CSV table of C-alpha atoms in Angstrom, one decimal:
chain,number,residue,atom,x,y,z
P,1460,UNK,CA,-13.3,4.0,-5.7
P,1461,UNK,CA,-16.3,3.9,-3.4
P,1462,UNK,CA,-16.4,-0.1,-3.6
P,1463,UNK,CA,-13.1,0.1,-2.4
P,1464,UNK,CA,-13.7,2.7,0.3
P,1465,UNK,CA,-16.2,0.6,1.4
P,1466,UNK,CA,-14.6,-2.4,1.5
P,1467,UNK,CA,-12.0,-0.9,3.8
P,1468,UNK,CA,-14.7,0.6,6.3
P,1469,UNK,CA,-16.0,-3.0,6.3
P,1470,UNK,CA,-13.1,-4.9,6.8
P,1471,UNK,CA,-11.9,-2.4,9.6
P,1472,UNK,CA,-9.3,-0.6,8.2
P,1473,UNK,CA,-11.3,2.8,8.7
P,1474,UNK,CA,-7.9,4.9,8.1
P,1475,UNK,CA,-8.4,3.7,4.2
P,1476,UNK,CA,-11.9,4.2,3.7
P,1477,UNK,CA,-14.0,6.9,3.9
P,1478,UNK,CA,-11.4,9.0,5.6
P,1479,UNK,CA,-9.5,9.0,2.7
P,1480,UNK,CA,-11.8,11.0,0.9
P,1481,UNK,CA,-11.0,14.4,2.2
P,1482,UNK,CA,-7.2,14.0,0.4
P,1483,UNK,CA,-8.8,12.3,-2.8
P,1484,UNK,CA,-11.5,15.2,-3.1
P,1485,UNK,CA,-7.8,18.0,-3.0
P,1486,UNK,CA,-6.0,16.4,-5.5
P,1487,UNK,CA,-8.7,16.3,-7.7
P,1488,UNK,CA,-9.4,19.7,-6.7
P,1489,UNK,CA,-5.8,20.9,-7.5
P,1490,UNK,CA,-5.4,18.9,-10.8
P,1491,UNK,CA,-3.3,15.9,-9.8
P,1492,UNK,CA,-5.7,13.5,-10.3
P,1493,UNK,CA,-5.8,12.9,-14.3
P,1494,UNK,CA,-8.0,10.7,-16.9
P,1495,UNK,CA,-6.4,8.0,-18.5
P,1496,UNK,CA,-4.2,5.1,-17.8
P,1497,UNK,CA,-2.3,3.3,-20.6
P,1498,UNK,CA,0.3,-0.3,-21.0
P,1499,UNK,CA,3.5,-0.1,-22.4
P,1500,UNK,CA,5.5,-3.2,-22.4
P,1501,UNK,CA,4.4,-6.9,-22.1
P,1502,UNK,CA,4.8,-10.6,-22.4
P,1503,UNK,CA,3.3,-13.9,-21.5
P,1504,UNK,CA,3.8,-13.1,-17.9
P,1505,UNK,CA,4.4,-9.2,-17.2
P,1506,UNK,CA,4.0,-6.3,-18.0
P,1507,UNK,CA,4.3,-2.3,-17.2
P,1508,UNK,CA,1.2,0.2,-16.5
P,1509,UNK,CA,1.5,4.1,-17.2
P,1510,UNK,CA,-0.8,5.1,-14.7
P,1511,UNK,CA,-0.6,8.8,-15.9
P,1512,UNK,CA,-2.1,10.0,-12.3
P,1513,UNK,CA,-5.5,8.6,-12.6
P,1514,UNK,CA,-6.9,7.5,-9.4
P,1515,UNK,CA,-5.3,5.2,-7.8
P,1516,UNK,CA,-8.2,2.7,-7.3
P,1517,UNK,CA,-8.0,2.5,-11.1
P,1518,UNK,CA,-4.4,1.9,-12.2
P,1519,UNK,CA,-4.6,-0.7,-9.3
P,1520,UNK,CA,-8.2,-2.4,-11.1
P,1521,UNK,CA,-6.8,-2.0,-14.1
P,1522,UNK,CA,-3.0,-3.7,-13.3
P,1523,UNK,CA,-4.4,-6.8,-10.6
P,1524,UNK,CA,-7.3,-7.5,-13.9
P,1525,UNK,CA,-4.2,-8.0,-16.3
P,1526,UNK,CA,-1.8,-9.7,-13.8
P,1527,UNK,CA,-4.8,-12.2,-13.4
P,1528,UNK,CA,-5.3,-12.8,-16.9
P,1529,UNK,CA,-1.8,-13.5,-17.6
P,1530,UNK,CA,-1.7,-16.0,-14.2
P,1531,UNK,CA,-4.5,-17.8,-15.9
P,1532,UNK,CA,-2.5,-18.0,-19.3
P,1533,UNK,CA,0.9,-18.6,-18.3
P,1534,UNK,CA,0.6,-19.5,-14.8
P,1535,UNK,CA,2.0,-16.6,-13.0
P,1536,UNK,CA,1.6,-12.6,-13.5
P,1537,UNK,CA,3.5,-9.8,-12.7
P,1538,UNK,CA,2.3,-5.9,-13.1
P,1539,UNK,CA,4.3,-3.2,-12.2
P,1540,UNK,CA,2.8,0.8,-12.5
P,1541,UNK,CA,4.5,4.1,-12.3
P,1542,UNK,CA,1.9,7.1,-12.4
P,1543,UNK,CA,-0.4,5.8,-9.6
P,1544,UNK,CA,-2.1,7.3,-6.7
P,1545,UNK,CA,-3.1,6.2,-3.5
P,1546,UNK,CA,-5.0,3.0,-3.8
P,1547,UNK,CA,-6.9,2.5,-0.3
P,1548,UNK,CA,-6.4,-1.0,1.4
P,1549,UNK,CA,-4.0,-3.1,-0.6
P,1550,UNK,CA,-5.7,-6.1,0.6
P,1551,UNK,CA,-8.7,-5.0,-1.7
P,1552,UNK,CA,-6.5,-5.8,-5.1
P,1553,UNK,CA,-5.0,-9.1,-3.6
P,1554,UNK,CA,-7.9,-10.5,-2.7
P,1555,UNK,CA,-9.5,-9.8,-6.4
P,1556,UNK,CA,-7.1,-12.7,-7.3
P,1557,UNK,CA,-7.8,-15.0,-4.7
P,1558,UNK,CA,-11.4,-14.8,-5.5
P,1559,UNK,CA,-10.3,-16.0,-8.7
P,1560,UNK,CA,-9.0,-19.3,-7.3
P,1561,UNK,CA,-5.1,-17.3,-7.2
P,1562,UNK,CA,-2.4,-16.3,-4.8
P,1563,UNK,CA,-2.6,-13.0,-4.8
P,1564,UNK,CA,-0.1,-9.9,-4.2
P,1565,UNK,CA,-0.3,-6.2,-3.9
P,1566,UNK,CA,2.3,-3.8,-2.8
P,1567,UNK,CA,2.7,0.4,-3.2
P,1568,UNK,CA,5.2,2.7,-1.7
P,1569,UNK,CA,3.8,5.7,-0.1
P,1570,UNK,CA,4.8,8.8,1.1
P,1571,UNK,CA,8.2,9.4,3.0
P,1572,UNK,CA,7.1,9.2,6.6
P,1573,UNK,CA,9.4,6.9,8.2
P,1574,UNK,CA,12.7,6.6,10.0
P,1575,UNK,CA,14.7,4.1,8.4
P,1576,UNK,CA,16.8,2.4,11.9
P,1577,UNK,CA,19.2,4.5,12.9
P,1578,UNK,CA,17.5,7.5,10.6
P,1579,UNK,CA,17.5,11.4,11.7
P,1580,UNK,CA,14.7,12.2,8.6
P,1581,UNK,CA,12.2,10.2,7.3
P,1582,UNK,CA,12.6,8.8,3.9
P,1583,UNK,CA,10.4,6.2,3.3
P,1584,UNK,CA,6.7,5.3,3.2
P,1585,UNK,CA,4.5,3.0,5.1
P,1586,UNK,CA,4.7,0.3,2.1
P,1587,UNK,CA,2.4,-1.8,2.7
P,1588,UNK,CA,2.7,-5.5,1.7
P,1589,UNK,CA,-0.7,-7.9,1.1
P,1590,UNK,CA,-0.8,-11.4,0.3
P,1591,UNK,CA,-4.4,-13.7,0.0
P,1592,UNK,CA,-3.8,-17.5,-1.0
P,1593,UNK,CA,-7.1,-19.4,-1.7
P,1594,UNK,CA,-8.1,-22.7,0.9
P,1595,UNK,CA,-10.5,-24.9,1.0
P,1596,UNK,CA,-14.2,-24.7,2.0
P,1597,UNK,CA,-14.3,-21.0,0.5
P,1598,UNK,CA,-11.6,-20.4,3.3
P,1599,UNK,CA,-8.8,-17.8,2.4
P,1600,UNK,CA,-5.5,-17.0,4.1
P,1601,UNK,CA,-5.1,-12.9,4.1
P,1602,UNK,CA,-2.1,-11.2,4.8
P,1603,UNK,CA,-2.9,-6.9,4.8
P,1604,UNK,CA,0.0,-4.7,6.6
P,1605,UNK,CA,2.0,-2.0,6.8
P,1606,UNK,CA,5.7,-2.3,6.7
P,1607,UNK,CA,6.0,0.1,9.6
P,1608,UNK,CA,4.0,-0.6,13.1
P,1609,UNK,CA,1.1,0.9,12.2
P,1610,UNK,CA,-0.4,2.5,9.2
P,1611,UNK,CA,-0.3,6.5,8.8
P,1612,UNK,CA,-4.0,6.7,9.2
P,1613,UNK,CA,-4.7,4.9,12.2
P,1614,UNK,CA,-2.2,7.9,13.6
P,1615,UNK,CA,-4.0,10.2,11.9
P,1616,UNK,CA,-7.8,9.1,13.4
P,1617,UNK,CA,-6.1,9.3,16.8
P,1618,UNK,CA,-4.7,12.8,16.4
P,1619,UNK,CA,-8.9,13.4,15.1
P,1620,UNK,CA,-9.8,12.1,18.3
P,1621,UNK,CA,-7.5,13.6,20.4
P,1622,UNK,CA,-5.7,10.8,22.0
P,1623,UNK,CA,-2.4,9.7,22.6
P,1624,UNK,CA,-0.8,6.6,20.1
P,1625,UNK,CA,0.9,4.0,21.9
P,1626,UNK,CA,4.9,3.4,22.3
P,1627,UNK,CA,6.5,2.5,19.2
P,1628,UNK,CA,4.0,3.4,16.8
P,1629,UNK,CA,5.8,7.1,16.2
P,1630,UNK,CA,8.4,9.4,16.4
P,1631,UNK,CA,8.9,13.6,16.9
P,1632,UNK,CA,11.2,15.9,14.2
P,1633,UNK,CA,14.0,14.0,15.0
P,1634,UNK,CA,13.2,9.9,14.8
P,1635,UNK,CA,12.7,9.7,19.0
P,1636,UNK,CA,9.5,8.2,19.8
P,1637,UNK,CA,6.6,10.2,20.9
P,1638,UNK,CA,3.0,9.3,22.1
P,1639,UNK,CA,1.9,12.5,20.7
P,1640,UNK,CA,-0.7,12.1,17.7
P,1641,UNK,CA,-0.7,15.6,16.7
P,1642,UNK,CA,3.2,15.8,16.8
P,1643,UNK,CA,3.8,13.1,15.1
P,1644,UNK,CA,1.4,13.9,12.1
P,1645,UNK,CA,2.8,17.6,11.7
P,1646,UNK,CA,6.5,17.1,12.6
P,1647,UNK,CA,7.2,13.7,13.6
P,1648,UNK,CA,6.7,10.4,11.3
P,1649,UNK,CA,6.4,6.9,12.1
P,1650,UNK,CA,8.6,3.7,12.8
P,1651,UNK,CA,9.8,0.6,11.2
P,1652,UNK,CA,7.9,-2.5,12.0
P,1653,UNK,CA,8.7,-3.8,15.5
P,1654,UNK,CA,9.8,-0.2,16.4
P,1655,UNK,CA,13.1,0.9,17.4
P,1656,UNK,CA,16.0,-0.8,16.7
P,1657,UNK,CA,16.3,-3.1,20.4
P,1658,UNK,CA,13.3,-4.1,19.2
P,1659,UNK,CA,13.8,-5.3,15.5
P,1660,UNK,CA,12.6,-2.5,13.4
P,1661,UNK,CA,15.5,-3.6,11.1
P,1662,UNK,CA,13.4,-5.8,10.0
P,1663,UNK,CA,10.5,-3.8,9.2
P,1664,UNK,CA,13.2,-1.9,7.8
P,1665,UNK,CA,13.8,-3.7,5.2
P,1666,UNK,CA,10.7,-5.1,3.8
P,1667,UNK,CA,9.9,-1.6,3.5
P,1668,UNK,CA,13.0,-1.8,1.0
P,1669,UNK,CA,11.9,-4.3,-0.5
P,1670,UNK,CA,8.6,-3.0,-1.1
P,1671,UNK,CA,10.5,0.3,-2.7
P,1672,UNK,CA,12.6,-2.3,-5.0
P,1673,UNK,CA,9.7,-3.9,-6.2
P,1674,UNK,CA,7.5,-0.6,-6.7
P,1675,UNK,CA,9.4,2.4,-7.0
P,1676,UNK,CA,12.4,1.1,-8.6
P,1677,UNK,CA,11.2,-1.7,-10.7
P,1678,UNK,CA,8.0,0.2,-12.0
P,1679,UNK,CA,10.2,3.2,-12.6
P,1680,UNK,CA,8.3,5.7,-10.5
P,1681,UNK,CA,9.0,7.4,-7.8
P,1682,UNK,CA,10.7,6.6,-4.8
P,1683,UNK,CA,12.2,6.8,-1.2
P,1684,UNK,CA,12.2,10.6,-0.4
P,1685,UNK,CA,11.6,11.6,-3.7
P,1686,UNK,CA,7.5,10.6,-3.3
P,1687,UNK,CA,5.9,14.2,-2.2
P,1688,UNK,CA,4.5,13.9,1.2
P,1689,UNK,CA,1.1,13.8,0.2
P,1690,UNK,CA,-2.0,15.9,2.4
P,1691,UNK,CA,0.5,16.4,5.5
P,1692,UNK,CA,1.0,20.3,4.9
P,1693,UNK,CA,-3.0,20.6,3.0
P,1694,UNK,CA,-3.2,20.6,-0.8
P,1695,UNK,CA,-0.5,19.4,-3.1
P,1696,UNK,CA,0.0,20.3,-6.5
P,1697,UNK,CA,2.6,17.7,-7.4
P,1698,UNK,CA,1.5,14.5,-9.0
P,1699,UNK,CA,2.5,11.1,-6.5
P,1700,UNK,CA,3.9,9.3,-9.3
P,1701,UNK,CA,3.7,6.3,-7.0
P,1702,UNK,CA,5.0,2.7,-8.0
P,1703,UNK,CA,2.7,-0.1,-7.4
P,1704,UNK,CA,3.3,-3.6,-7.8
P,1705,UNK,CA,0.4,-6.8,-8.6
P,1706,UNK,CA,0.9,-10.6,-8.4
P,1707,UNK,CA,-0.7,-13.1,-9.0
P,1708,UNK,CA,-0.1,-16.9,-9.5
P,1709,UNK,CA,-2.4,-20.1,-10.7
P,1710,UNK,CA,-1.5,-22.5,-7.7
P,1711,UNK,CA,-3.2,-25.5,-9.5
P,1712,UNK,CA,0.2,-27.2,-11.6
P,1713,UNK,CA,1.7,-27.8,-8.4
P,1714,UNK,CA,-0.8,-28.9,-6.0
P,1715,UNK,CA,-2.3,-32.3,-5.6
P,1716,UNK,CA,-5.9,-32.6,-6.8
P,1717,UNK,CA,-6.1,-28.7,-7.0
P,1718,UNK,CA,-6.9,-27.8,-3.8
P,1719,UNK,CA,-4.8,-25.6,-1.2
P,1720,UNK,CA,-5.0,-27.2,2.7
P,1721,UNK,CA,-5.4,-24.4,4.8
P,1722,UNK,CA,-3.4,-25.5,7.6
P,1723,UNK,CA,-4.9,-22.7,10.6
């Protein structure tokens, strides 16, 4: 978990790293975090993770190390968890495939903090989508983002700081936007990517569906609304039971002399 918190504070995302550790250290505290992780069913290319609420850092090791095996083996691999927790950046686990000479994918659903468009409550997470494919030269392309307009944390470090968030990045009680960072966390939630509806949050709209499809759905944990709304009212005794979803694919069989052209 620290390499990972690290890595986040390195790479800039400092809403994932280190300040993460205050909502780690409570559910720990409280019991939610647990300590074991186990695989149910598999074949050649996929397969499904019990997380049982270990920390999230290691159902997501644990899930993006077998999807990479079975890419290696049978040319693609697909892992989907129930059970997990919050994993930090999701870049961290897709680039873990790339550096393995693989496309890699990573996606989670979070908790419900968002305004679908036309929404009066939020009931969806931040779902974050990542995607790293491998060029040439030791070159990579990285994809890391939120499915809304920002990330919750990046919120969150204004409302530490005591400044205002920009239009578009949240919303009060009631889904209209605000530039209040303190509102926002303890009333308010966030928006779709691209914002309000003139603006195309339908479409961030739904690849934050499509992130719930492929995690909550597919891995058979939780989902939408029914996620707890983790460390926004202090500690929480109820486990996240997140779904989490890990990709990865061996781009060699279809690529002339086994190289990737980035084209940037």
């Amino acid at each position: 978990m620290g390499e990972v918190l690290a890595h986040a504070d390195y790479r800039g995302h400092f809403s994932h790293g280190l300040n993460r550790l205050e909502m780690y250290h409570n559910d720990m505290k409280v019991g939610v975090i647990k300590s074991s992780t186990g695989i149910s069913p598999e074949n050649a290319a996929t397969a499904w993770v019990n997380g049982n609420g270990v920390l999230g850092t290691v159902t997501a090791e644990f899930s993006m190390k077998l999807a990479i095996k079975k890419a290696k083996e049978s040319g693609i691999g697909m892992v989907v968890a129930k059970g997990a927790n919050h994993y930090s950046i999701a870049g961290h686990w897709a680039l873990m495939a790339e550096q393995e000479g693989l496309i890699g994918m990573s996606f989670t659903n979070t908790s419900p903090k968002t305004y679908p468009t036309r929404g009066s409550a939020p009931s969806l997470g931040t779902n974050p989508i990542s995607f790293f494919a491998p060029a040439e030269k030791g070159d990579y392309f990285g994809l890391d983002m939120a499915t809304t307009t920002v990330a919750l944390g990046k919120i969150e470090v204004n409302q530490r700081r005591g400044v205002p968030i920009p239009d578009g990045w949240g919303t009060n009680k009631v889904g209209e936007v605000t530039n209040d960072a303190e509102l926002c966390m303890k009333e308010g939630g966030l928006l779709p990517l691209g914002g309000t509806e003139e603006t195309g949050g339908y479409k961030g709209f739904g690849l934050c569906m499509m992130v719930e499809v492929l995690c909550g759905i597919l891995g058979d944990g939780k989902y939408g609304s029914n996620v707890r709304r983790w460390g926004f009212h202090g500690e929480n005794d109820e486990e996240a039971n997140l779904g989490q979803c890990f990709m990865a694919i061996d781009p060699t069989p279809s690529l002339p002399d086994s190289k990737v052209e980035c084209l940037i």
